[in-house]
Every structure is written in C-alpha cells, then in structure tokens.
Short mmCIF file of C-alpha atoms in Angstrom, two decimals:
data_model
loop_
_atom_site.label_atom_id
_atom_site.label_comp_id
_atom_site.label_asym_id
_atom_site.label_seq_id
_atom_site.Cartn_x
_atom_site.Cartn_y
_atom_site.Cartn_z
CA MET J 14 -60.08 -129.83 133.11
CA LEU J 15 -57.28 -128.56 135.32
CA LYS J 16 -57.41 -128.86 139.05
CA HIS J 17 -55.18 -128.59 142.08
CA LYS J 18 -56.98 -130.31 144.91
CA GLY J 19 -60.45 -128.88 144.58
CA LYS J 20 -63.07 -129.09 141.87
CA GLY J 21 -61.70 -129.36 138.35
CA ILE J 22 -62.56 -127.58 135.13
CA ASN J 23 -62.64 -129.30 131.76
CA ARG J 24 -60.85 -126.74 129.64
CA PHE J 25 -61.01 -128.84 126.49
CA ALA J 26 -64.77 -129.19 126.70
CA ALA J 27 -65.00 -125.50 127.54
CA ALA J 28 -63.02 -124.60 124.43
CA ALA J 29 -65.12 -126.86 122.21
CA ASN J 30 -68.37 -125.38 123.48
CA ALA J 31 -67.02 -121.85 123.37
CA ALA J 32 -66.40 -122.30 119.66
CA LYS J 33 -70.11 -122.93 119.17
CA THR J 34 -71.66 -120.52 121.67
CA GLY J 35 -69.13 -117.72 121.84
CA ARG J 36 -68.88 -117.95 125.62
CA SER J 37 -66.90 -120.00 128.10
CA VAL J 38 -68.50 -123.23 129.22
CA TYR J 39 -67.26 -125.30 132.17
CA ALA J 40 -68.05 -128.96 132.57
CA ASP J 41 -67.39 -131.29 135.46
CA ASN J 42 -67.84 -134.93 134.51
CA GLY J 43 -66.50 -136.41 137.72
CA VAL J 44 -64.58 -139.68 137.79
CA ASN J 45 -67.22 -142.21 136.73
CA TYR J 46 -64.99 -144.12 134.36
CA ASN J 47 -66.77 -145.91 131.55
CA LEU J 48 -64.37 -147.62 129.19
CA GLN J 49 -66.93 -148.64 126.58
CA ALA J 50 -68.60 -145.25 126.49
CA GLU J 51 -65.45 -143.14 126.38
CA TYR J 52 -62.71 -145.35 124.90
CA PRO J 53 -64.17 -148.45 123.20
CA TYR J 54 -61.16 -148.71 120.84
CA ARG J 55 -57.41 -148.47 121.19
CA VAL J 56 -57.11 -146.09 118.22
CA ASN J 57 -58.63 -142.64 118.41
CA PHE J 58 -59.54 -139.90 115.92
CA TYR J 59 -59.69 -137.44 118.84
CA LEU J 60 -63.03 -136.04 117.68
CA ARG J 61 -64.09 -134.98 121.17
CA PRO J 62 -62.15 -133.32 124.00
CA PRO J 63 -61.17 -135.43 127.04
CA PRO J 64 -64.18 -135.92 129.31
CA SER J 65 -62.52 -136.14 132.71
CA GLU J 66 -60.65 -133.89 135.10
CA ILE J 67 -56.86 -133.83 135.29
CA THR J 68 -54.34 -132.18 137.58
CA ILE J 69 -51.91 -129.54 136.38
CA GLU J 70 -49.08 -132.03 136.89
CA GLU J 71 -50.80 -134.56 134.60
CA PHE J 72 -51.46 -131.84 132.04
CA GLU J 73 -47.75 -131.23 131.52
CA THR J 74 -46.35 -134.68 132.25
CA PHE J 75 -48.72 -136.51 129.88
CA ALA J 76 -47.87 -134.12 127.06
CA LEU J 77 -44.11 -134.39 127.55
CA ASP J 78 -44.30 -138.19 127.72
CA ARG J 79 -46.08 -138.19 124.39
CA LEU J 80 -43.66 -135.66 122.95
CA GLN J 81 -40.31 -136.82 124.18
CA GLY J 82 -40.24 -138.78 127.38
CA LYS J 83 -39.96 -138.21 131.09
CA ASP J 84 -36.32 -137.08 130.98
CA TYR J 85 -37.50 -133.76 129.51
CA ALA J 86 -40.31 -133.01 131.95
CA GLY J 87 -40.18 -129.51 133.37
CA ILE J 88 -38.27 -126.55 131.97
CA TRP J 89 -35.69 -127.47 129.32
CA GLU J 90 -32.22 -127.76 130.82
CA THR J 91 -29.01 -128.38 128.92
CA LYS J 92 -28.02 -131.21 131.23
CA HIS J 93 -30.74 -133.26 129.55
CA LEU J 94 -29.42 -132.81 126.02
CA LEU J 95 -27.45 -136.06 126.11
CA THR J 96 -30.25 -138.15 127.57
CA PRO J 97 -30.35 -141.71 126.21
CA SER J 98 -34.12 -141.75 126.19
CA LEU J 99 -35.86 -141.78 122.86
CA THR J 100 -39.17 -140.03 122.40
CA VAL J 101 -42.58 -140.80 120.97
CA LEU J 102 -43.24 -138.09 118.41
CA ARG J 103 -39.60 -137.13 118.18
CA ALA J 104 -38.59 -140.79 117.87
CA ILE J 105 -40.85 -140.97 114.82
CA GLU J 106 -39.19 -137.89 113.33
CA THR J 107 -35.68 -139.18 113.98
CA ALA J 108 -36.44 -142.64 112.61
CA THR J 109 -37.92 -141.11 109.46
CA VAL J 110 -34.96 -138.92 108.52
CA ARG J 111 -32.37 -141.51 109.57
CA ASN J 112 -34.10 -144.23 107.54
CA ARG J 113 -34.59 -146.41 110.59
CA ASP J 114 -37.37 -148.93 111.06
CA ILE J 115 -40.17 -146.63 112.22
CA LYS J 116 -42.27 -149.47 113.62
CA THR J 117 -39.40 -150.67 115.80
CA GLU J 118 -38.60 -147.18 117.07
CA ILE J 119 -42.24 -146.41 117.87
CA ALA J 120 -42.75 -149.75 119.58
CA LYS J 121 -39.76 -149.24 121.89
CA THR J 122 -40.75 -145.72 122.89
CA ILE J 123 -44.47 -146.32 123.25
CA GLU J 124 -43.88 -149.30 125.50
CA GLU J 125 -42.15 -147.03 128.00
CA TYR J 126 -44.02 -143.74 127.73
CA LEU J 127 -47.41 -144.21 126.08
CA PRO J 128 -48.51 -147.88 126.14
CA LEU J 129 -51.91 -148.75 124.67
CA LYS J 130 -53.06 -152.33 125.10
CA SER J 131 -55.72 -153.89 122.89
CA ASN J 132 -59.21 -154.84 124.02
CA MET J 133 -58.16 -158.48 123.75
CA SER J 134 -55.70 -158.00 126.62
CA LYS J 135 -58.55 -157.48 129.14
CA SER J 136 -56.06 -155.35 131.09
CA ASP J 137 -57.28 -153.31 134.04
CA THR J 138 -55.11 -150.40 132.84
CA LEU J 139 -56.96 -149.84 129.55
CA TYR J 140 -58.92 -146.83 130.75
CA GLU J 141 -55.95 -144.98 132.24
CA GLU J 142 -53.78 -145.71 129.19
CA ARG J 143 -56.40 -144.40 126.78
CA ARG J 144 -57.19 -141.44 129.00
CA LYS J 145 -53.51 -140.45 129.05
CA ASP J 146 -53.28 -140.83 125.28
CA HIS J 147 -56.39 -138.70 124.79
CA ILE J 148 -55.29 -135.93 127.13
CA SER J 149 -51.71 -135.80 125.88
CA HIS J 150 -52.88 -135.43 122.28
CA PHE J 151 -55.11 -132.48 123.14
CA VAL J 152 -52.44 -130.73 125.21
CA LEU J 153 -49.99 -130.98 122.32
CA ARG J 154 -52.71 -129.84 119.93
CA MET J 155 -53.04 -126.67 122.01
CA ALA J 156 -49.27 -126.16 122.18
CA TYR J 157 -48.58 -126.81 118.50
CA CYS J 158 -51.39 -124.85 116.85
CA ARG J 159 -49.59 -121.48 116.91
CA SER J 160 -47.83 -121.51 113.53
CA ASP J 161 -47.76 -123.35 110.20
CA ASP J 162 -44.39 -124.94 111.02
CA LEU J 163 -45.57 -126.24 114.38
CA ARG J 164 -48.85 -127.54 112.93
CA ASP J 165 -47.12 -129.26 110.00
CA TRP J 166 -44.65 -130.99 112.31
CA PHE J 167 -47.36 -132.13 114.72
CA VAL J 168 -49.62 -133.46 111.94
CA LYS J 169 -46.78 -135.40 110.35
CA GLN J 170 -45.72 -137.17 113.55
CA GLU J 171 -49.25 -137.79 114.87
CA THR J 172 -50.32 -139.28 111.53
CA ALA J 173 -47.38 -141.67 111.59
CA LEU J 174 -48.24 -142.63 115.18
CA PHE J 175 -51.88 -143.26 114.23
CA LYS J 176 -50.82 -145.39 111.24
CA TYR J 177 -48.64 -147.55 113.47
CA ARG J 178 -51.45 -148.09 115.97
CA PHE J 179 -54.11 -148.78 113.35
CA GLU J 180 -51.93 -151.43 111.72
CA GLN J 181 -51.54 -153.19 115.09
CA GLU J 182 -55.29 -153.76 115.35
CA SER J 183 -57.01 -156.99 114.32
CA LEU J 184 -59.21 -156.98 111.22
CA GLU J 185 -62.32 -157.16 113.38
CA GLU J 186 -61.22 -154.22 115.53
CA LYS J 187 -60.47 -152.16 112.42
CA LYS J 188 -63.93 -152.84 110.99
CA ASN J 189 -65.65 -151.95 114.25
CA PHE J 190 -63.63 -148.77 114.65
CA LEU J 191 -64.37 -147.56 111.11
CA LYS J 192 -68.05 -148.40 111.53
CA HIS J 193 -68.00 -146.36 114.74
CA LEU J 194 -66.51 -143.37 112.84
CA ASN J 195 -69.21 -143.54 110.17
CA LEU J 196 -67.01 -142.13 107.41
CA ASN J 197 -69.63 -142.71 104.72
CA TRP J 198 -67.35 -144.28 102.15
CA LYS J 199 -69.29 -145.56 99.17
CA ILE J 200 -68.75 -149.26 98.45
CA LEU J 201 -69.03 -150.31 94.81
CA SER J 202 -71.88 -152.69 94.08
CA ASN J 203 -71.22 -155.77 91.94
CA GLU J 204 -72.99 -154.06 89.03
CA GLU J 205 -70.80 -150.96 89.33
CA LYS J 206 -67.71 -153.12 89.64
CA GLU J 207 -68.56 -154.97 86.41
CA GLU J 208 -68.99 -151.66 84.60
CA ILE J 209 -65.34 -150.73 85.20
CA ARG J 210 -63.89 -154.23 85.62
CA GLU J 211 -61.34 -153.84 82.83
CA GLU J 212 -59.87 -150.68 84.36
CA LEU J 213 -59.83 -152.19 87.86
CA GLU J 214 -57.95 -155.22 86.56
CA ILE J 215 -55.36 -153.03 84.81
CA CYS J 216 -54.68 -151.12 88.03
CA SER J 217 -54.57 -154.39 90.02
CA ARG J 218 -51.98 -156.16 87.85
CA PRO J 219 -48.88 -154.89 89.71
CA ARG J 220 -50.18 -156.53 92.93
CA GLN J 221 -51.10 -159.84 91.32
CA THR J 222 -48.26 -160.15 88.75
CA THR J 223 -49.48 -160.53 85.17
CA ASN J 224 -51.43 -163.75 85.63
CA ALA J 225 -54.81 -162.91 84.10
CA GLN J 226 -56.76 -165.40 86.21
CA ALA J 227 -55.14 -164.19 89.43
CA VAL J 228 -56.07 -160.61 88.57
CA GLN J 229 -59.68 -161.58 87.80
CA ASP J 230 -59.98 -163.54 91.04
CA TYR J 231 -58.56 -160.60 92.98
CA VAL J 232 -61.06 -158.12 91.54
CA ASN J 233 -63.93 -160.58 92.09
CA SER J 234 -63.16 -161.03 95.77
CA GLU J 235 -61.99 -157.51 96.62
CA THR J 236 -64.18 -154.70 97.96
CA PHE J 237 -63.67 -151.29 96.31
CA PHE J 238 -64.43 -147.85 97.74
CA GLU J 239 -65.37 -144.83 95.63
CA VAL J 240 -63.77 -141.65 97.02
CA ASP J 241 -62.77 -138.20 95.76
CA PHE J 242 -59.49 -138.58 93.89
CA PHE J 243 -57.79 -135.77 95.83
CA LYS J 244 -58.07 -137.83 99.02
CA VAL J 245 -55.50 -140.34 97.74
CA PRO J 246 -52.91 -138.24 95.85
CA LEU J 247 -50.04 -140.71 96.26
CA MET J 248 -52.09 -143.59 94.92
CA VAL J 249 -53.21 -141.47 91.97
CA ALA J 250 -49.63 -140.41 91.28
CA SER J 251 -48.43 -144.03 91.30
CA ARG J 252 -51.35 -145.10 89.07
CA SER J 253 -52.36 -147.78 91.53
CA VAL J 254 -56.04 -146.77 91.47
CA TYR J 255 -58.49 -146.15 88.66
CA VAL J 256 -59.73 -142.55 88.40
CA ARG J 257 -62.92 -141.52 86.58
CA ARG J 258 -64.93 -138.31 86.75
CA GLY J 259 -63.11 -137.07 89.83
CA LYS J 260 -63.50 -140.35 91.73
CA ALA J 261 -60.82 -142.87 92.69
CA TYR J 262 -61.62 -146.55 93.24
CA VAL J 263 -59.59 -147.84 96.17
CA PRO J 264 -59.40 -151.55 97.10
CA MET J 265 -60.03 -152.67 100.66
CA SER J 266 -56.40 -153.82 100.89
CA ASP J 267 -55.36 -150.15 100.61
CA GLN J 268 -57.86 -149.01 103.19
CA ILE J 269 -55.08 -147.64 105.39
CA ASN J 270 -54.47 -144.85 102.86
CA LEU J 271 -58.07 -143.69 103.15
CA VAL J 272 -58.03 -143.84 106.93
CA MET J 273 -54.78 -141.84 107.05
CA VAL J 274 -56.21 -139.13 104.81
CA GLU J 275 -59.32 -138.83 106.98
CA PHE J 276 -57.24 -138.65 110.17
CA LYS J 277 -54.81 -136.10 108.72
CA ASN J 278 -57.51 -133.83 107.30
CA HIS J 279 -59.47 -133.89 110.55
CA LEU J 280 -56.35 -133.02 112.56
CA ILE J 281 -55.44 -130.14 110.23
CA ARG J 282 -58.91 -128.63 110.61
CA ALA J 283 -58.86 -129.19 114.38
CA LEU J 284 -55.50 -127.42 114.76
CA GLU J 285 -56.74 -124.42 112.80
CA ALA J 286 -59.84 -124.24 114.99
CA THR J 287 -57.78 -124.58 118.16
CA SER J 288 -55.47 -121.74 117.10
CA LYS J 289 -58.46 -119.39 117.00
CA LEU J 290 -59.45 -120.38 120.54
CA LEU J 291 -55.96 -120.20 122.01
CA PRO J 292 -56.16 -116.60 123.30
CA ARG J 293 -59.25 -117.47 125.33
CA MET J 294 -57.71 -120.64 126.76
CA GLU J 295 -54.52 -118.78 127.70
CA GLU J 296 -56.52 -116.49 129.95
CA ASP J 297 -55.99 -119.24 132.51
CA ASP J 298 -52.65 -118.30 134.09
CA ARG J 299 -51.96 -121.96 134.85
CA LEU J 300 -52.14 -122.97 131.19
CA LYS J 301 -49.95 -120.48 129.37
CA PRO J 302 -46.52 -121.28 130.90
CA ILE J 303 -47.12 -125.01 130.48
CA LEU J 304 -48.10 -124.66 126.82
CA LEU J 305 -45.10 -122.46 126.10
CA ASN J 306 -42.81 -124.96 127.83
CA VAL J 307 -44.23 -127.86 125.83
CA GLU J 308 -43.93 -125.88 122.59
CA LYS J 309 -40.24 -125.21 123.28
CA GLN J 310 -39.49 -128.92 123.03
CA TYR J 311 -40.00 -128.67 119.25
CA ILE J 312 -36.98 -126.42 118.83
CA GLY J 313 -35.09 -127.16 122.03
CA ARG J 314 -33.68 -124.37 124.16
CA ASN J 315 -34.00 -121.00 122.41
CA TYR J 316 -31.41 -119.17 124.56
CA ASP J 317 -33.72 -116.27 125.36
CA ASP J 318 -32.56 -116.43 128.98
CA ILE J 319 -28.90 -115.46 128.48
CA GLY J 320 -29.29 -111.83 129.50
CA ASN J 321 -26.10 -109.89 128.78
CA ALA J 322 -23.88 -112.98 129.07
CA THR J 323 -22.14 -114.05 132.23
CA GLY J 324 -18.55 -113.58 131.14
CA SER J 325 -17.67 -117.27 131.28
CA ILE J 326 -15.15 -116.94 128.43
CA THR J 327 -12.67 -114.21 127.51
CA ALA J 328 -11.60 -112.77 124.17
CA LYS J 329 -8.31 -114.69 124.40
CA GLU J 330 -10.14 -118.02 124.76
CA VAL J 331 -12.40 -117.63 121.72
CA ASP J 332 -9.94 -119.11 119.19
CA SER J 333 -9.47 -122.31 121.19
CA PHE J 334 -13.12 -122.80 122.11
CA ILE J 335 -14.31 -122.21 118.54
CA HIS J 336 -11.70 -124.57 117.08
CA HIS J 337 -12.59 -127.40 119.45
CA HIS J 338 -16.32 -126.99 120.10
CA ALA J 339 -18.14 -124.77 117.58
CA PRO J 340 -20.35 -126.10 114.77
CA LEU J 341 -19.25 -125.72 111.17
CA CYS J 342 -21.30 -122.55 110.57
CA MET J 343 -19.50 -120.69 113.37
CA ARG J 344 -16.06 -122.08 112.56
CA ASN J 345 -16.56 -120.91 108.97
CA LEU J 346 -17.36 -117.39 110.21
CA HIS J 347 -14.42 -117.43 112.62
CA ASP J 348 -11.98 -118.62 109.95
CA SER J 349 -13.20 -115.95 107.52
CA LEU J 350 -12.84 -113.28 110.21
CA ARG J 351 -9.27 -114.34 110.99
CA ALA J 352 -8.31 -114.57 107.31
CA ASP J 353 -9.87 -111.29 106.12
CA LYS J 354 -9.72 -109.28 109.36
CA HIS J 355 -13.37 -108.48 108.66
CA ILE J 356 -16.80 -110.05 107.99
CA LYS J 357 -19.94 -108.33 106.74
CA TYR J 358 -22.95 -107.39 108.85
CA GLY J 359 -24.88 -110.68 108.45
CA GLY J 360 -21.86 -112.64 109.63
CA ARG J 361 -21.13 -110.26 112.51
CA LEU J 362 -24.73 -110.54 113.72
CA GLN J 363 -24.89 -114.35 113.49
CA TYR J 364 -21.46 -114.90 115.02
CA GLY J 365 -21.71 -112.12 117.59
CA LEU J 366 -24.95 -113.46 119.06
CA PHE J 367 -23.48 -116.96 119.12
CA LEU J 368 -20.50 -115.67 121.13
CA LYS J 369 -22.90 -113.85 123.44
CA GLY J 370 -24.73 -117.15 123.95
CA ILE J 371 -21.58 -119.06 124.95
CA GLY J 372 -20.71 -116.48 127.60
CA LEU J 373 -18.68 -113.68 125.99
CA SER J 374 -19.53 -110.51 127.93
CA VAL J 375 -20.03 -107.19 126.17
CA GLU J 376 -16.68 -105.94 127.51
CA GLU J 377 -14.85 -109.00 126.18
CA ALA J 378 -16.80 -108.77 122.91
CA MET J 379 -15.49 -105.22 122.38
CA VAL J 380 -11.95 -106.51 122.93
CA PHE J 381 -12.45 -109.52 120.63
CA TRP J 382 -13.93 -107.59 117.71
CA ARG J 383 -11.43 -104.72 118.00
CA GLN J 384 -8.52 -107.17 117.80
CA ALA J 385 -10.20 -109.07 114.95
CA PHE J 386 -10.64 -105.88 112.86
CA ALA J 387 -6.89 -105.24 112.94
CA ASN J 388 -6.78 -103.27 109.69
CA ILE J 389 -8.95 -100.35 110.83
CA THR J 390 -8.32 -97.47 113.20
CA ASP J 391 -9.77 -97.14 116.69
CA ASP J 392 -11.83 -94.18 115.56
CA LYS J 393 -13.38 -96.11 112.67
CA PHE J 394 -14.13 -99.08 114.95
CA GLN J 395 -15.87 -96.87 117.50
CA LYS J 396 -17.91 -95.05 114.85
CA GLU J 397 -18.96 -98.03 112.70
CA TYR J 398 -18.93 -101.17 114.87
CA ALA J 399 -18.99 -100.50 118.62
CA TYR J 400 -22.61 -99.31 118.66
CA ASN J 401 -23.89 -102.51 116.97
CA ILE J 402 -21.98 -104.71 119.41
CA ARG J 403 -23.52 -102.90 122.37
CA TYR J 404 -26.91 -102.95 120.61
CA ASN J 405 -26.80 -106.76 120.35
CA TYR J 406 -26.27 -106.92 124.11
CA GLY J 407 -29.32 -104.75 124.78
CA LEU J 408 -27.29 -101.69 125.83
CA GLU J 409 -28.30 -99.38 122.99
CA GLY J 410 -31.40 -98.52 120.96
CA LYS J 411 -34.53 -100.30 122.12
CA ARG J 412 -32.42 -102.31 124.61
CA ALA J 413 -33.85 -105.65 123.56
CA ASN J 414 -32.28 -108.92 124.68
CA PHE J 415 -31.34 -110.44 121.31
CA LYS J 416 -30.87 -114.20 121.40
CA PRO J 417 -28.55 -116.40 119.30
CA PHE J 418 -29.97 -117.64 116.00
CA SER J 419 -31.39 -121.17 115.86
CA CYS J 420 -30.57 -123.56 113.02
CA SER J 421 -34.03 -122.99 111.60
CA LYS J 422 -33.54 -119.22 111.45
CA ILE J 423 -30.06 -119.54 109.92
CA ILE J 424 -31.28 -121.98 107.28
CA THR J 425 -34.48 -120.24 106.25
CA SER J 426 -33.78 -116.50 106.53
CA ASN J 427 -31.35 -114.06 104.87
CA PRO J 428 -29.29 -116.41 102.66
CA PRO J 429 -25.70 -115.18 102.07
CA SER J 430 -24.84 -113.28 98.90
CA THR J 431 -21.47 -113.10 97.15
CA GLY J 432 -18.78 -112.08 99.60
CA GLU J 433 -20.85 -112.96 102.68
CA ASN J 434 -20.00 -115.79 105.06
CA HIS J 435 -23.06 -116.21 107.26
CA GLY J 436 -25.67 -118.95 106.86
CA CYS J 437 -25.50 -122.73 107.19
CA PRO J 438 -22.71 -124.53 105.28
CA PHE J 439 -24.94 -127.60 104.85
CA ARG J 440 -27.65 -125.42 103.30
CA HIS J 441 -25.73 -122.65 101.54
CA PHE J 442 -22.38 -124.13 100.45
CA SER J 443 -22.11 -125.69 97.01
CA SER J 444 -21.64 -129.45 97.08
CA GLY J 445 -18.01 -129.06 96.02
CA ASN J 446 -17.19 -126.43 98.63
CA LEU J 447 -18.88 -128.43 101.39
CA GLU J 448 -17.01 -131.60 100.44
CA ALA J 449 -13.71 -129.71 100.40
CA ARG J 450 -14.42 -128.24 103.82
CA LEU J 451 -15.34 -131.62 105.31
CA ARG J 452 -12.18 -133.25 103.94
CA ARG J 453 -10.12 -130.33 105.25
CA ASP J 454 -11.49 -131.21 108.68
CA ASN J 455 -10.11 -134.76 108.21
CA ILE J 456 -13.53 -136.43 107.97
CA ASN J 457 -13.11 -139.74 106.15
CA GLY J 458 -14.63 -140.46 102.76
CA ALA J 459 -17.48 -142.69 103.90
CA HIS J 460 -18.68 -140.12 106.42
CA VAL J 461 -18.31 -137.31 103.88
CA ASP J 462 -20.51 -139.23 101.45
CA GLU J 463 -23.09 -139.86 104.16
CA ILE J 464 -23.24 -136.17 105.10
CA LEU J 465 -23.48 -135.08 101.46
CA ASP J 466 -26.29 -137.55 100.90
CA LEU J 467 -28.23 -136.04 103.82
CA VAL J 468 -27.67 -132.57 102.34
CA ARG J 469 -28.92 -133.68 98.91
CA ASN J 470 -32.10 -134.85 100.62
CA LYS J 471 -32.38 -131.46 102.40
CA HIS J 472 -31.82 -132.88 105.89
CA TYR J 473 -29.49 -130.02 106.82
CA GLN J 474 -29.80 -130.26 110.60
CA LEU J 475 -29.37 -134.02 110.50
CA ALA J 476 -26.22 -133.48 108.42
CA CYS J 477 -24.95 -131.19 111.19
CA THR J 478 -25.86 -133.82 113.78
CA LYS J 479 -23.94 -136.43 111.78
CA HIS J 480 -21.02 -134.02 111.60
CA PHE J 481 -21.07 -133.79 115.39
CA GLU J 482 -21.14 -137.58 115.74
CA VAL J 483 -18.19 -138.23 113.42
CA THR J 484 -16.08 -135.43 114.92
CA HIS J 485 -16.84 -136.56 118.48
CA PRO J 486 -16.26 -140.33 118.37
CA GLN J 487 -15.81 -140.37 122.15
CA ASN J 488 -19.55 -139.72 122.55
CA LYS J 489 -21.35 -143.00 123.19
CA GLU J 490 -24.76 -141.49 123.98
CA LYS J 491 -27.62 -141.01 121.54
CA ILE J 492 -28.40 -137.36 120.87
CA ASP J 493 -31.42 -135.65 119.40
CA ASN J 494 -31.10 -133.82 116.10
CA ILE J 495 -29.12 -130.63 116.70
CA GLU J 496 -31.35 -127.60 116.25
CA HIS J 497 -29.20 -124.76 117.59
CA PRO J 498 -25.51 -123.87 117.13
CA ASN J 499 -25.18 -123.15 120.84
CA THR J 500 -26.52 -126.62 121.62
CA TYR J 501 -23.75 -128.10 119.45
CA TYR J 502 -21.18 -126.04 121.36
CA GLU J 503 -22.55 -127.03 124.77
CA LEU J 504 -22.63 -130.73 123.88
CA SER J 505 -19.05 -130.65 122.61
CA LYS J 506 -17.76 -128.70 125.60
CA ARG J 507 -19.54 -130.97 128.05
CA LEU J 508 -18.05 -134.06 126.41
CA ALA J 509 -14.56 -132.58 126.70
CA GLU J 510 -15.11 -131.74 130.37
CA LYS J 511 -16.42 -135.24 131.02
CA GLU J 512 -13.42 -136.78 129.27
CA LYS J 513 -11.03 -134.57 131.25
CA ALA J 514 -12.72 -135.52 134.52
CA SER J 515 -12.43 -139.22 133.66
CA GLU J 516 -8.73 -138.82 132.92
CA GLY J 517 -8.30 -137.04 136.26
CA GLU J 518 -10.02 -139.87 138.10
CA ALA J 519 -7.84 -142.42 136.31
CA LEU J 520 -4.68 -140.54 137.31
CA ALA J 521 -5.90 -140.30 140.90
CA ASP J 522 -6.57 -144.04 141.01
CA GLU J 523 -3.13 -144.71 139.54
CA SER J 524 -1.53 -142.44 142.15
CA MET J 525 -3.31 -144.28 144.97
CA GLU J 526 -2.02 -147.61 143.66
CA ILE J 527 1.55 -146.27 143.66
CA ASP J 528 1.18 -144.97 147.22
CA ASP J 529 -0.04 -148.38 148.34
#
C-alpha cells in the first residue's frame, strides 16, 4: 500500500487477509484503474480495503485533508491554531455542538478538501476523488481505533458525513447502491401489510395529519421494511414505527435511518477488528509515526515535547501573564493561591504543570511557589513541597517528563472535593458560582447566558471556547474548539503580540508621515 518510488505494498489488503490467515499478505494491484469495478457509487460502506498503491505522502495528506484540512498537514504546530480553514470531520463536530447548519458546513469543507462528484457529472476526476476518499477513511480508521473515546468520535463524525452524502444522491442512485450492498431487508407483502394495517396507520398519522383518507392512501402506496427493533432505537422511542414481536416496521420514507444504522454498526465492528491488527501494522516503521501524528489531531497538541521548560517566563511575570492570558481554570487556581497562600495537591499538580508548559523553568518554579506559600517556613517548604516541584520537572523519582493536563483529563479525572480548587470551572462549578465568576470578569449578560446554556448541555470545552471569544473580541479569526489550557494561553498571548506589533507599525507609519 505504501511506496516511495519502487514497488508498493497494499497494507490495508495485507491487514484484511492477515485477519483471516494469521500471516502477513502483500498484494500489488498495479494502477489499472477501473471505476465501475472499484467505485461504482459516490457513497461507500468501506467494506473492502483500498485496492491500489499509494505513496507515504498521500497516506498522510489524504487522511489530514479528511480530518481537518491541508493547513494541519505535518506535525502539529501552534502557529496553525488560528487557521481560518474549517475541517471535514472536525467541521461536522463543530457545527453539531454550535447548532450550525451541518449540511452547509460539510458542503463548504468537502468542496475544498474531499470533493465527490456524482456519476451524472461524467467527470474525469471521479476515480481519483473516490480513491482519495477510500484511502483517507482507512487511514483514519487505523489511527482512531486505539481507544473507546477515539472510536466513538470517529464513528459519530463519519456517520454524519455518510448521511450527508447519501442524501445528496438521486433516488435511482440510492436504490442501486442499496441493491449493491445486499442488506437483506425484508419488504412487507401486501398481505402482511393488510394484517397490521390499523397499527401502521396509527403510526403514520403524525406524517399525514389526521385526515383518515390521506393516512390510508399513504399506507397503500408506501413500502415497509421489517427489521429488528433495536436497529432503529430513536424511531421506537418516538413511537414513529409499529413494533411487534421484536420487529419494527419502517416506511421507505425513513430508509435513511436503516442505512445509517447499518453503516454505523459496520464501522464499529471494523474499528474493533482493526484495533486487534494494529500492532502488526505498526511493525512498518513508516506507518507508526504517521498514525500517531494523525491521531494527535483529535486532541490537538499534547505538550509532551516541553522537556524541562525553556525559561521563557520568570516568577515575577506569572501574575501578569495569568491575569491576561490564562483560561478560567488556571486563573481560578491562581486566585485561590494568592488569596489563601496555599492550594492542595490536586491544584498544585494541575497548575504547576500548566506553568511548566508556558515556560516556567524549575528554578523559577521554586521561587514562585516559595513566595506563594508565604505563611510557611523555608524548612517546611523544602521538606513538604520542593521535592514534588522537582519531581514534576523530571528531576526526582522516576524522572519522567510530565506534561500539562488536557481539558479532557481535567474534566474527566479526579473531580475536586470540598476545599479543593482544581478541575474545570465549566464542569465542576455550580451554576450559581460559575455565573458569579463570569459576571465578576465583566462578561455581559447575553454572553453569560450563552455560556451557561452550553454548560447545561455538557459542552464544557465549547463553553471555554466561547469564553475565549467573548474575552478576546479583537480576534477576528475562527478557532477550533479549545482542548488544552496551554492552547488557550498560547492563543491569547499570540493575539496580544499581534496587536502590539500592529500598534508599533501604526506608530512607525505615523512617525514617517511627520518626518515627511
């Protein structure tokens, strides 16, 4: 599957065959493109691995285009965090939680990064478009099969993408595609329909108002499928289908729900199977770093490359930098530390690693924490706190390079108890305390209500992203959902530097005009 300049190896086919035979199998299918044989339809259930060779560059680039666009290709760099480009899968995620028109967002992003024309277009790019779509799906499948969280996220976004594409197809194309899949859905005969006509009409009334004749005509003309009730849980819950003896009777007009269930279930099983094969596929040294890079795009930069910090800030600068650039979780910890001259272990760990991530060296960290714990003696500080500070910098104990906590880790692990200040304010504050804190930060009522609404719907990271947007009105760029406190800090600091540079340029221009 992967190749440099010589003969290629189809790793996807190898993995599929290895699952059956227990040994590695290599296949070289050449470049005899056959659109009808390989990609007869625009939509794809991805039942088979890609049949053709690809280069290593295509392997990564195709996946990143599908995931989030060309601006993120290569290793994640913070300079890309303010990119205006939307994404494909991430655009779907963002549109969903921000209640945007998903179809519009997908259409805009797909047009640029992952176009798929219909058979009716007769375009000479059909094969390459469908090949790229096929390959990019399988690369992401390999990258996102490692954990339940990654699999759940991937399934959710891919299912939404499939739904969008399926709905774009003509009725004839849909019929041909489903016939090609051979899903073996049972269609009710006229005799079977008559047997349960009354129940079908009752379930059909909401679609056809209460006009009895309209309901009868609808049932007469509609085709109904008999499927296991657990395949359409939402329809069962909304009582829009008749259920009898474990079977649900779904009208043709709701066919999309059946197709979505089939696609989703297949993808879930495929991801589980791929996860079992991953160790074998990663034996290829060319694959592993690419897959890990692609996987990182789910959570953004994880700050595992900070070493022992570079010393870019000093203990004296912490107050100012935190006040102007830190996210609410870190400002809450800083304020508590200044007020109480102490915070408990969970807070020290969360805040200390954050400070390490923004460039506070171990020497400056010792100065900062000693000054912060003003009510204790030097001897007590050295005995009870100095070791842990050095430990977090990899200078004691097992000498591990501990990285700053991500939003996900802060939200989901070690919730704060009474008297503790760590955690995520959007997740762990009461509604009243959070509202009071937001108003104390001079956020206006409409924005406070919007943030609280996001919190009530458990969109904690989006609430933090909204907090960034309303407290940084000078930012005119679109940003991805914030997924790391250090990302928030870097974005804020970069905006301030950009604003300062612009002011400097304006003053320089003004000075030149005076000289003239």
